mmCIF file of C-alpha atoms and ligand atoms in Angstrom:
data_model
loop_
_atom_site.group_PDB
_atom_site.id
_atom_site.type_symbol
_atom_site.label_atom_id
_atom_site.label_comp_id
_atom_site.label_asym_id
_atom_site.label_seq_id
_atom_site.Cartn_x
_atom_site.Cartn_y
_atom_site.Cartn_z
ATOM 1 C CA MET Z 1 11.463 71.236 -154.728
ATOM 2 C CA ASP Z 2 13.530 73.948 -152.985
ATOM 3 C CA GLY Z 3 16.383 72.426 -151.042
ATOM 4 C CA ASP Z 4 15.683 74.458 -147.903
ATOM 5 C CA LYS Z 5 11.938 73.871 -147.903
ATOM 6 C CA GLN Z 6 10.650 71.786 -145.030
ATOM 7 C CA LYS Z 7 9.076 68.901 -146.927
ATOM 8 C CA ILE Z 8 5.977 67.539 -145.260
ATOM 9 C CA LYS Z 9 6.230 63.840 -144.584
ATOM 10 C CA HIS Z 10 3.571 61.139 -144.746
ATOM 11 C CA THR Z 11 3.684 60.732 -140.986
ATOM 12 C CA ASP Z 12 2.325 64.278 -140.610
ATOM 13 C CA LEU Z 13 -0.791 63.440 -142.580
ATOM 14 C CA PRO Z 14 -4.029 63.443 -140.650
ATOM 15 C CA SER Z 15 -5.975 60.222 -140.639
ATOM 16 C CA GLY Z 16 -9.629 59.403 -140.359
ATOM 17 C CA ILE Z 17 -11.080 62.770 -141.339
ATOM 18 C CA VAL Z 18 -14.427 62.435 -143.099
ATOM 19 C CA MET Z 19 -15.877 64.657 -145.825
ATOM 20 C CA SER Z 20 -18.924 64.372 -148.071
ATOM 21 C CA GLY Z 21 -21.515 66.536 -149.753
ATOM 22 C CA ILE Z 22 -24.965 66.569 -151.212
ATOM 23 C CA ARG Z 23 -26.317 68.867 -153.938
ATOM 24 C CA PRO Z 24 -29.360 71.049 -153.286
ATOM 25 C CA THR Z 25 -30.913 70.230 -156.646
ATOM 26 C CA GLY Z 26 -34.164 68.911 -155.230
ATOM 27 C CA MET Z 27 -35.584 66.866 -152.398
ATOM 28 C CA VAL Z 28 -33.469 64.278 -150.629
ATOM 29 C CA HIS Z 29 -34.416 60.712 -151.597
ATOM 30 C CA LEU Z 30 -33.949 57.148 -150.480
ATOM 31 C CA GLY Z 31 -30.740 56.787 -152.535
ATOM 32 C CA ASN Z 32 -29.110 59.764 -150.818
ATOM 33 C CA TYR Z 33 -30.026 58.283 -147.465
ATOM 34 C CA PHE Z 34 -28.792 54.732 -147.984
ATOM 35 C CA GLY Z 35 -25.823 55.738 -150.149
ATOM 36 C CA ALA Z 36 -24.589 58.588 -148.003
ATOM 37 C CA ILE Z 37 -26.570 60.136 -145.129
ATOM 38 C CA ARG Z 38 -26.975 56.896 -143.154
ATOM 39 C CA ASN Z 39 -23.185 56.716 -142.978
ATOM 40 C CA TYR Z 40 -22.866 60.406 -142.044
ATOM 41 C CA VAL Z 41 -25.046 59.773 -139.016
ATOM 42 C CA ARG Z 42 -22.938 56.868 -137.846
ATOM 43 C CA MET Z 43 -19.587 58.456 -138.674
ATOM 44 C CA GLN Z 44 -20.293 61.692 -136.803
ATOM 45 C CA ASP Z 45 -19.943 59.721 -133.541
ATOM 46 C CA GLU Z 46 -16.675 58.105 -134.532
ATOM 47 C CA TYR Z 47 -14.705 60.583 -136.647
ATOM 48 C CA GLU Z 48 -13.957 64.253 -137.272
ATOM 49 C CA CYS Z 49 -16.607 64.947 -139.936
ATOM 50 C CA TYR Z 50 -17.265 67.678 -142.496
ATOM 51 C CA PHE Z 51 -20.553 67.528 -144.376
ATOM 52 C CA MET Z 52 -21.446 70.067 -147.001
ATOM 53 C CA ILE Z 53 -24.403 71.290 -149.023
ATOM 54 C CA ALA Z 54 -22.830 71.376 -152.483
ATOM 55 C CA ASP Z 55 -24.594 74.474 -153.802
ATOM 56 C CA LEU Z 56 -21.778 75.390 -156.209
ATOM 57 C CA HIS Z 57 -21.847 71.928 -157.743
ATOM 58 C CA SER Z 58 -25.542 72.325 -158.418
ATOM 59 C CA LEU Z 59 -24.777 75.324 -160.662
ATOM 60 C CA THR Z 60 -23.110 73.004 -163.184
ATOM 61 C CA THR Z 61 -26.534 71.616 -164.127
ATOM 62 C CA HIS Z 62 -29.000 74.034 -162.490
ATOM 63 C CA PRO Z 63 -27.890 77.584 -163.417
ATOM 64 C CA ASP Z 64 -31.201 79.136 -162.348
ATOM 65 C CA THR Z 65 -30.652 80.199 -158.736
ATOM 66 C CA SER Z 66 -34.181 81.401 -157.973
ATOM 67 C CA THR Z 67 -35.006 78.262 -155.936
ATOM 68 C CA LEU Z 68 -31.530 77.741 -154.522
ATOM 69 C CA LYS Z 69 -32.133 79.356 -151.133
ATOM 70 C CA SER Z 70 -35.198 77.270 -150.363
ATOM 71 C CA ASN Z 71 -33.558 74.120 -151.708
ATOM 72 C CA VAL Z 72 -30.458 74.673 -149.567
ATOM 73 C CA LYS Z 73 -32.588 75.083 -146.456
ATOM 74 C CA ARG Z 74 -34.689 72.067 -147.296
ATOM 75 C CA VAL Z 75 -31.651 69.815 -147.817
ATOM 76 C CA ILE Z 76 -30.106 71.042 -144.550
ATOM 77 C CA ALA Z 77 -33.358 70.260 -142.729
ATOM 78 C CA GLU Z 78 -33.671 66.868 -144.423
ATOM 79 C CA ASN Z 79 -30.147 65.867 -143.440
ATOM 80 C CA MET Z 80 -30.820 66.864 -139.851
ATOM 81 C CA ALA Z 81 -34.172 65.060 -139.866
ATOM 82 C CA CYS Z 82 -32.227 61.940 -140.873
ATOM 83 C CA GLY Z 83 -30.014 62.359 -137.811
ATOM 84 C CA LEU Z 84 -27.113 64.550 -138.911
ATOM 85 C CA ASN Z 85 -26.162 66.586 -135.846
ATOM 86 C CA PRO Z 86 -24.461 69.954 -136.510
ATOM 87 C CA GLU Z 87 -23.107 69.929 -132.955
ATOM 88 C CA LYS Z 88 -21.154 66.768 -133.724
ATOM 89 C CA ALA Z 89 -20.201 67.264 -137.380
ATOM 90 C CA THR Z 90 -19.180 70.445 -139.180
ATOM 91 C CA PHE Z 91 -22.159 71.028 -141.458
ATOM 92 C CA TYR Z 92 -21.856 73.925 -143.886
ATOM 93 C CA CYS Z 93 -22.624 75.347 -147.341
ATOM 94 C CA GLN Z 94 -19.972 75.002 -150.022
ATOM 95 C CA SER Z 95 -20.351 78.612 -151.207
ATOM 96 C CA HIS Z 96 -19.584 79.900 -147.690
ATOM 97 C CA LEU Z 97 -16.034 78.584 -147.918
ATOM 98 C CA TYR Z 98 -14.236 80.965 -150.290
ATOM 99 C CA GLU Z 99 -10.973 79.005 -150.009
ATOM 100 C CA THR Z 100 -12.541 76.287 -152.156
ATOM 101 C CA GLY Z 101 -12.275 78.443 -155.276
ATOM 102 C CA GLU Z 102 -8.562 78.929 -154.742
ATOM 103 C CA LEU Z 103 -7.770 75.250 -154.215
ATOM 104 C CA TYR Z 104 -9.944 74.336 -157.204
ATOM 105 C CA LEU Z 105 -7.872 76.691 -159.342
ATOM 106 C CA TYR Z 106 -4.574 75.078 -158.321
ATOM 107 C CA LEU Z 107 -5.953 71.577 -158.841
ATOM 108 C CA ASN Z 108 -7.221 72.508 -162.297
ATOM 109 C CA MET Z 109 -3.581 72.858 -163.378
ATOM 110 C CA LEU Z 110 -3.086 69.201 -162.439
ATOM 111 C CA ALA Z 111 -6.167 67.853 -164.211
ATOM 112 C CA TYR Z 112 -6.066 66.937 -167.871
ATOM 113 C CA LYS Z 113 -8.759 67.557 -170.446
ATOM 114 C CA GLY Z 114 -8.618 63.969 -171.726
ATOM 115 C CA GLU Z 115 -9.271 62.337 -168.356
ATOM 116 C CA LEU Z 116 -12.037 64.809 -167.514
ATOM 117 C CA GLU Z 117 -13.780 64.175 -170.818
ATOM 118 C CA LYS Z 118 -13.768 60.438 -170.131
ATOM 119 C CA THR Z 119 -15.640 60.765 -166.831
ATOM 120 C CA VAL Z 120 -18.888 58.800 -167.025
ATOM 121 C CA THR Z 121 -20.961 61.414 -165.162
ATOM 122 C CA PHE Z 122 -19.673 64.140 -167.501
ATOM 123 C CA LYS Z 123 -20.589 62.119 -170.577
ATOM 124 C CA ASP Z 124 -24.062 61.363 -169.135
ATOM 125 C CA LYS Z 125 -24.758 64.966 -168.202
ATOM 126 C CA ALA Z 126 -23.429 66.257 -171.527
ATOM 127 C CA ARG Z 127 -25.805 63.876 -173.300
ATOM 128 C CA GLN Z 128 -28.744 64.999 -171.149
ATOM 129 C CA HIS Z 129 -28.015 68.730 -171.506
ATOM 130 C CA PRO Z 130 -26.294 69.271 -174.877
ATOM 131 C CA GLU Z 131 -27.177 72.982 -174.672
ATOM 132 C CA ASN Z 132 -25.134 73.510 -171.491
ATOM 133 C CA ILE Z 133 -21.845 71.598 -171.592
ATOM 134 C CA ASN Z 134 -19.941 74.097 -169.466
ATOM 135 C CA ALA Z 135 -16.398 73.979 -168.095
ATOM 136 C CA GLY Z 136 -17.757 73.614 -164.568
ATOM 137 C CA LEU Z 137 -19.407 70.365 -165.588
ATOM 138 C CA LEU Z 138 -16.168 69.138 -167.129
ATOM 139 C CA THR Z 139 -14.154 69.996 -164.020
ATOM 140 C CA TYR Z 140 -16.756 68.737 -161.535
ATOM 141 C CA PRO Z 141 -14.356 66.049 -160.205
ATOM 142 C CA VAL Z 142 -11.715 68.746 -159.623
ATOM 143 C CA LEU Z 143 -14.053 70.887 -157.526
ATOM 144 C CA GLN Z 144 -15.127 67.786 -155.656
ATOM 145 C CA THR Z 145 -11.492 66.968 -154.925
ATOM 146 C CA ALA Z 146 -10.958 70.507 -153.619
ATOM 147 C CA ASP Z 147 -13.941 70.054 -151.284
ATOM 148 C CA ILE Z 148 -12.603 66.785 -149.915
ATOM 149 C CA ILE Z 149 -8.966 67.690 -149.477
ATOM 150 C CA MET Z 150 -9.787 71.140 -148.084
ATOM 151 C CA HIS Z 151 -10.150 69.298 -144.780
ATOM 152 C CA ARG Z 152 -7.414 66.791 -145.622
ATOM 153 C CA ALA Z 153 -10.071 64.101 -145.456
ATOM 154 C CA SER Z 154 -9.410 60.475 -146.330
ATOM 155 C CA LEU Z 155 -12.833 58.891 -145.842
ATOM 156 C CA VAL Z 156 -15.664 59.867 -148.155
ATOM 157 C CA PRO Z 157 -19.078 58.308 -147.496
ATOM 158 C CA VAL Z 158 -20.788 58.235 -150.906
ATOM 159 C CA GLY Z 159 -22.927 56.003 -153.095
ATOM 160 C CA LYS Z 160 -21.638 53.830 -155.916
ATOM 161 C CA ASP Z 161 -22.214 56.550 -158.533
ATOM 162 C CA GLN Z 162 -19.283 58.480 -157.041
ATOM 163 C CA GLU Z 163 -16.697 55.705 -157.282
ATOM 164 C CA GLN Z 164 -15.009 57.059 -160.409
ATOM 165 C CA HIS Z 165 -14.864 60.597 -159.002
ATOM 166 C CA LEU Z 166 -12.999 59.288 -155.969
ATOM 167 C CA GLU Z 167 -10.530 57.493 -158.189
ATOM 168 C CA MET Z 168 -9.898 60.782 -159.978
ATOM 169 C CA ALA Z 169 -9.533 62.578 -156.648
ATOM 170 C CA ARG Z 170 -6.794 60.123 -155.700
ATOM 171 C CA ASN Z 171 -5.023 60.810 -158.994
ATOM 172 C CA PHE Z 172 -5.117 64.572 -158.430
ATOM 173 C CA VAL Z 173 -3.876 64.139 -154.858
ATOM 174 C CA VAL Z 174 -1.008 61.885 -155.932
ATOM 175 C CA ARG Z 175 0.006 64.461 -158.553
ATOM 176 C CA PHE Z 176 -0.173 67.326 -156.093
ATOM 177 C CA ASN Z 177 1.798 65.458 -153.436
ATOM 178 C CA HIS Z 178 4.392 64.358 -155.961
ATOM 179 C CA ARG Z 179 4.891 67.846 -157.315
ATOM 180 C CA TYR Z 180 4.615 69.993 -154.201
ATOM 181 C CA GLY Z 181 5.031 67.794 -151.100
ATOM 182 C CA GLU Z 182 3.067 65.192 -149.181
ATOM 183 C CA ILE Z 183 0.243 67.310 -147.880
ATOM 184 C CA PHE Z 184 -2.870 65.341 -148.628
ATOM 185 C CA PRO Z 185 -3.974 61.835 -147.699
ATOM 186 C CA GLU Z 186 -5.515 59.845 -150.545
ATOM 187 C CA PRO Z 187 -9.312 59.913 -150.246
ATOM 188 C CA HIS Z 188 -11.372 56.740 -150.511
ATOM 189 C CA ALA Z 189 -15.100 56.121 -150.921
ATOM 190 C CA PHE Z 190 -16.453 54.669 -147.699
ATOM 191 C CA ASN Z 191 -19.320 52.452 -146.625
ATOM 192 C CA TYR Z 192 -19.211 50.502 -143.369
ATOM 193 C CA ASN Z 193 -17.815 47.038 -144.221
ATOM 194 C CA GLU Z 194 -19.886 46.855 -147.347
ATOM 195 C CA ASP Z 195 -19.771 47.494 -151.055
ATOM 196 C CA LEU Z 196 -20.879 50.953 -152.130
ATOM 197 C CA ILE Z 197 -24.623 51.214 -152.570
ATOM 198 C CA LYS Z 198 -26.747 52.090 -155.570
ATOM 199 C CA VAL Z 199 -30.443 52.470 -154.798
ATOM 200 C CA PRO Z 200 -32.224 51.649 -158.060
ATOM 201 C CA GLY Z 201 -35.093 53.643 -159.535
ATOM 202 C CA LEU Z 202 -38.618 52.175 -159.413
ATOM 203 C CA ASP Z 203 -38.798 51.972 -163.198
ATOM 204 C CA GLY Z 204 -36.245 49.167 -163.227
ATOM 205 C CA SER Z 205 -33.469 51.235 -164.758
ATOM 206 C CA GLY Z 206 -30.962 53.771 -163.515
ATOM 207 C CA LYS Z 207 -30.767 55.100 -159.972
ATOM 208 C CA MET Z 208 -32.976 57.221 -157.798
ATOM 209 C CA SER Z 209 -31.987 60.833 -158.298
ATOM 210 C CA LYS Z 210 -32.929 64.271 -156.991
ATOM 211 C CA SER Z 211 -33.471 65.884 -160.317
ATOM 212 C CA GLU Z 212 -34.173 63.105 -162.809
ATOM 213 C CA ASN Z 213 -36.771 60.299 -162.936
ATOM 214 C CA SER Z 214 -39.032 61.914 -160.338
ATOM 215 C CA MET Z 215 -41.723 59.205 -160.746
ATOM 216 C CA SER Z 216 -39.232 56.435 -160.057
ATOM 217 C CA THR Z 217 -37.571 58.139 -157.096
ATOM 218 C CA LEU Z 218 -38.927 58.078 -153.543
ATOM 219 C CA TYR Z 219 -38.346 61.471 -151.914
ATOM 220 C CA PHE Z 220 -38.461 62.184 -148.210
ATOM 221 C CA GLY Z 221 -40.927 64.942 -149.092
ATOM 222 C CA ASP Z 222 -43.410 62.567 -150.795
ATOM 223 C CA ASP Z 223 -46.770 62.209 -149.053
ATOM 224 C CA ASP Z 224 -48.179 58.756 -148.273
ATOM 225 C CA ASP Z 225 -50.376 58.594 -151.361
ATOM 226 C CA THR Z 226 -47.559 59.587 -153.674
ATOM 227 C CA ILE Z 227 -45.365 56.871 -152.158
ATOM 228 C CA ARG Z 228 -48.123 54.292 -152.695
ATOM 229 C CA LYS Z 229 -48.682 55.460 -156.262
ATOM 230 C CA LYS Z 230 -44.996 55.321 -157.170
ATOM 231 C CA VAL Z 231 -44.402 51.909 -155.609
ATOM 232 C CA MET Z 232 -47.518 50.364 -157.195
ATOM 233 C CA LYS Z 233 -46.320 51.592 -160.615
ATOM 234 C CA ALA Z 234 -43.014 49.729 -160.343
ATOM 235 C CA LYS Z 235 -42.506 47.367 -163.252
ATOM 236 C CA THR Z 236 -43.245 43.668 -162.645
ATOM 237 C CA ASP Z 237 -44.306 40.702 -164.790
ATOM 238 C CA ALA Z 238 -46.395 37.533 -164.552
ATOM 239 C CA GLY Z 239 -43.882 35.950 -162.171
ATOM 240 C CA PRO Z 240 -41.356 33.122 -162.556
ATOM 241 C CA THR Z 241 -42.453 29.819 -164.036
ATOM 242 C CA GLU Z 242 -39.475 27.766 -162.883
ATOM 243 C CA ALA Z 243 -38.456 27.339 -159.253
ATOM 244 C CA ASN Z 244 -35.353 29.233 -158.094
ATOM 245 C CA SER Z 245 -34.917 31.116 -161.369
ATOM 246 C CA PRO Z 246 -32.755 34.233 -161.446
ATOM 247 C CA LYS Z 247 -34.558 37.533 -160.962
ATOM 248 C CA PRO Z 248 -34.761 40.018 -163.835
ATOM 249 C CA ASP Z 249 -33.206 43.403 -162.920
ATOM 250 C CA TYR Z 250 -36.522 45.207 -162.415
ATOM 251 C CA ILE Z 251 -37.709 42.503 -159.977
ATOM 252 C CA ASP Z 252 -34.371 42.388 -158.217
ATOM 253 C CA ASN Z 253 -34.681 46.156 -157.705
ATOM 254 C CA ILE Z 254 -37.967 45.712 -155.831
ATOM 255 C CA PHE Z 255 -36.308 43.159 -153.557
ATOM 256 C CA THR Z 256 -33.388 45.550 -153.052
ATOM 257 C CA LEU Z 257 -35.791 48.280 -151.909
ATOM 258 C CA MET Z 258 -37.621 45.841 -149.659
ATOM 259 C CA LYS Z 259 -34.330 44.833 -148.050
ATOM 260 C CA LEU Z 260 -33.719 48.475 -147.124
ATOM 261 C CA VAL Z 261 -36.994 49.180 -145.321
ATOM 262 C CA SER Z 262 -38.872 45.932 -144.578
ATOM 263 C CA SER Z 263 -38.317 43.332 -141.855
ATOM 264 C CA ASP Z 264 -36.263 40.183 -142.446
ATOM 265 C CA GLU Z 265 -39.419 38.059 -142.121
ATOM 266 C CA VAL Z 266 -41.200 40.001 -144.855
ATOM 267 C CA LEU Z 267 -38.202 39.782 -147.159
ATOM 268 C CA THR Z 268 -37.799 36.053 -146.548
ATOM 269 C CA LYS Z 269 -41.490 35.440 -147.214
ATOM 270 C CA TYR Z 270 -41.380 37.141 -150.623
ATOM 271 C CA ASN Z 271 -38.081 35.517 -151.537
ATOM 272 C CA ASN Z 272 -39.590 32.113 -150.753
ATOM 273 C CA ASP Z 273 -42.733 32.974 -152.716
ATOM 274 C CA TYR Z 274 -40.554 33.961 -155.655
ATOM 275 C CA ASN Z 275 -38.496 30.797 -155.506
ATOM 276 C CA ASN Z 276 -41.659 28.677 -155.233
ATOM 277 C CA CYS Z 277 -43.280 30.500 -158.173
ATOM 278 C CA ASN Z 278 -46.287 31.703 -156.168
ATOM 279 C CA ILE Z 279 -45.321 35.332 -155.708
ATOM 280 C CA ARG Z 280 -48.074 37.958 -155.983
ATOM 281 C CA TYR Z 281 -46.345 41.161 -156.984
ATOM 282 C CA GLY Z 282 -49.421 43.272 -156.202
ATOM 283 C CA ASP Z 283 -49.268 42.144 -152.571
ATOM 284 C CA MET Z 284 -45.520 42.557 -152.454
ATOM 285 C CA LYS Z 285 -45.734 46.145 -153.697
ATOM 286 C CA LYS Z 286 -48.538 46.964 -151.243
ATOM 287 C CA GLN Z 287 -46.366 45.691 -148.404
ATOM 288 C CA LEU Z 288 -43.352 47.602 -149.716
ATOM 289 C CA ALA Z 289 -45.379 50.818 -149.997
ATOM 290 C CA GLU Z 290 -46.576 50.561 -146.382
ATOM 291 C CA ASP Z 291 -43.050 49.819 -145.123
ATOM 292 C CA MET Z 292 -41.743 52.797 -147.128
ATOM 293 C CA ILE Z 293 -44.361 55.046 -145.559
ATOM 294 C CA GLN Z 294 -43.378 53.827 -142.085
ATOM 295 C CA PHE Z 295 -39.795 54.755 -142.911
ATOM 296 C CA ILE Z 296 -40.325 58.058 -144.720
ATOM 297 C CA ALA Z 297 -43.244 59.683 -142.850
ATOM 298 C CA PRO Z 298 -41.374 60.464 -139.575
ATOM 299 C CA ILE Z 299 -38.446 62.004 -141.519
ATOM 300 C CA ARG Z 300 -40.896 64.100 -143.577
ATOM 301 C CA GLN Z 301 -42.558 65.378 -140.411
ATOM 302 C CA LYS Z 302 -39.250 66.183 -138.711
ATOM 303 C CA THR Z 303 -38.064 68.051 -141.811
ATOM 304 C CA GLN Z 304 -41.200 70.167 -141.679
ATOM 305 C CA ASP Z 305 -40.618 71.003 -138.001
ATOM 306 C CA ILE Z 306 -37.006 72.050 -138.649
ATOM 307 C CA LEU Z 307 -37.978 74.150 -141.690
ATOM 308 C CA GLU Z 308 -40.375 76.162 -139.571
ATOM 309 C CA ASP Z 309 -37.463 77.554 -137.515
ATOM 310 C CA ASN Z 310 -35.679 79.727 -140.063
ATOM 311 C CA GLN Z 311 -33.488 81.408 -137.435
ATOM 312 C CA TYR Z 312 -32.168 78.025 -136.346
ATOM 313 C CA LEU Z 313 -31.308 77.096 -139.944
ATOM 314 C CA ILE Z 314 -29.385 80.346 -140.353
ATOM 315 C CA GLU Z 315 -27.479 79.667 -137.131
ATOM 316 C CA VAL Z 316 -26.590 76.173 -138.307
ATOM 317 C CA MET Z 317 -25.198 77.616 -141.561
ATOM 318 C CA GLU Z 318 -23.247 80.373 -139.807
ATOM 319 C CA LYS Z 319 -21.703 78.099 -137.195
ATOM 320 C CA GLY Z 320 -20.914 75.470 -139.808
ATOM 321 C CA ALA Z 321 -19.153 78.020 -142.021
ATOM 322 C CA GLN Z 322 -17.083 79.283 -139.079
ATOM 323 C CA LYS Z 323 -15.938 75.788 -138.151
ATOM 324 C CA ALA Z 324 -15.202 74.802 -141.751
ATOM 325 C CA ARG Z 325 -13.216 78.006 -142.298
ATOM 326 C CA ILE Z 326 -10.799 77.176 -139.470
ATOM 327 C CA SER Z 327 -9.912 73.908 -141.172
ATOM 328 C CA ALA Z 328 -9.785 75.492 -144.658
ATOM 329 C CA GLU Z 329 -7.487 78.349 -143.616
ATOM 330 C CA LYS Z 330 -5.070 75.855 -142.073
ATOM 331 C CA THR Z 331 -4.999 73.742 -145.222
ATOM 332 C CA MET Z 332 -4.586 76.692 -147.566
ATOM 333 C CA LYS Z 333 -1.650 78.026 -145.584
ATOM 334 C CA LEU Z 334 0.015 74.644 -146.002
ATOM 335 C CA VAL Z 335 -0.870 74.538 -149.710
ATOM 336 C CA ARG Z 336 0.542 77.998 -150.465
ATOM 337 C CA GLU Z 337 3.717 77.220 -148.555
ATOM 338 C CA SER Z 338 4.249 73.883 -150.225
ATOM 339 C CA MET Z 339 3.591 75.377 -153.658
ATOM 340 C CA GLY Z 340 6.055 78.176 -152.996
ATOM 341 C CA LEU Z 341 3.420 80.875 -153.329
ATOM 342 C CA ASN Z 342 4.478 82.629 -150.128
ATOM 343 C CA TYR Z 343 6.782 85.383 -151.435
ATOM 344 C CA PHE Z 344 7.316 87.336 -148.231
HETATM 345 P P1 ADP G 1 -28.379 63.193 -156.762
HETATM 346 O O1 ADP G 1 -27.730 62.322 -157.793
HETATM 347 O O2 ADP G 1 -29.633 62.609 -156.231
HETATM 348 O O3 ADP G 1 -28.498 64.647 -157.143
HETATM 349 P P2 ADP G 1 -26.032 63.945 -155.232
HETATM 350 O O4 ADP G 1 -25.225 64.009 -156.497
HETATM 351 O O5 ADP G 1 -26.302 65.194 -154.492
HETATM 352 O O6 ADP G 1 -27.403 63.162 -155.502
HETATM 353 O O7 ADP G 1 -25.336 62.912 -154.259
HETATM 354 C C1 ADP G 1 -25.410 62.949 -152.853
HETATM 355 C C2 ADP G 1 -24.989 61.609 -152.304
HETATM 356 O O8 ADP G 1 -26.031 60.650 -152.517
HETATM 357 C C3 ADP G 1 -23.736 61.021 -152.974
HETATM 358 O O9 ADP G 1 -22.951 60.410 -151.987
HETATM 359 C C4 ADP G 1 -24.278 60.007 -153.935
HETATM 360 O O10 ADP G 1 -23.363 58.956 -154.158
HETATM 361 C C5 ADP G 1 -25.495 59.503 -153.160
HETATM 362 N N1 ADP G 1 -26.521 58.978 -154.069
HETATM 363 C C6 ADP G 1 -27.260 59.672 -154.969
HETATM 364 N N2 ADP G 1 -28.136 58.865 -155.594
HETATM 365 C C7 ADP G 1 -27.938 57.613 -155.072
HETATM 366 C C8 ADP G 1 -28.544 56.334 -155.296
HETATM 367 N N3 ADP G 1 -29.546 56.180 -156.140
HETATM 368 N N4 ADP G 1 -28.074 55.283 -154.585
HETATM 369 C C9 ADP G 1 -27.069 55.428 -153.694
HETATM 370 N N5 ADP G 1 -26.461 56.595 -153.424
HETATM 371 C C10 ADP G 1 -26.890 57.683 -154.108
#
């Protein structure tokens, strides 16, 4: 550290800034909503929020950009249909913020090959796409850290699948702060007073996902019949034979989904039926499907309405980029100064 450099102190760190993102790799689904978007909608009233369409991240696994524009617009519309308000939060596209590339570059010098290779999501994706194990995939957590700390955010509303990435982000931040000065608060995954959420897939394994397991994921774009079909296909068995027995994972998943969208009375009824060994899974799934439709159909309709106004979507993107740029320029000035990259 230069002796004459004004070292930034912890007390100067901003607090309570929120940042999160969602990839435009397909339609938004129930997992995105309960893991992330539901919190965005609540947090936008309580905090300074930055929410981003992570289009650059999607290139790590989806290099074909021919559907990117329509996917980006769809995901913007879906977020807004869920209640995200671009007047309250800064809502923008990752690729519109050129500063991200610069910060990502600096952070890459503080990230080690060994730790990146150990990341669970990297190992999973490398296994799924052995023909495309690119450096962007390896450094995904570094780019994600750049996105978060670009706004000096400390609260990151995400689902459980992102827990390890946030731990890595904290490591990169600690290294940066230690080497160049206390600029960044340590980011933490956030869910209101609760554990992080993982919405399971309908096939009893894995999680709902935009671009994998489409038959076991409930998308906000699914029509009523598709929702019914997917829910009715969920794996069940002949039912418990002993009172109060533990639930197998695939049954527990159906209860988890029911807890998200059905009333307390409905959930209690089926829990009691299970514990008394008289549960009828066919009826339970029919009920779940109808409750899902009640939940999803209005969001699907609203998405459609928003998508019809292309000019409005463009305005949202432009305004979001302008607002995000103000914050990014401020951060990058601080970063360059603290790194000693300001030569004149
Ligand atoms: P996907 O895996 O569907 O492509 P993204 O990687 O774009 O989703 O993640 C967007 C947000 O949605 C993240 O905060 C992520 O943690 C959350 N998320 C994704 N899938 C689930 C799930 N099944 N359950 C809970 N949260 C999820």
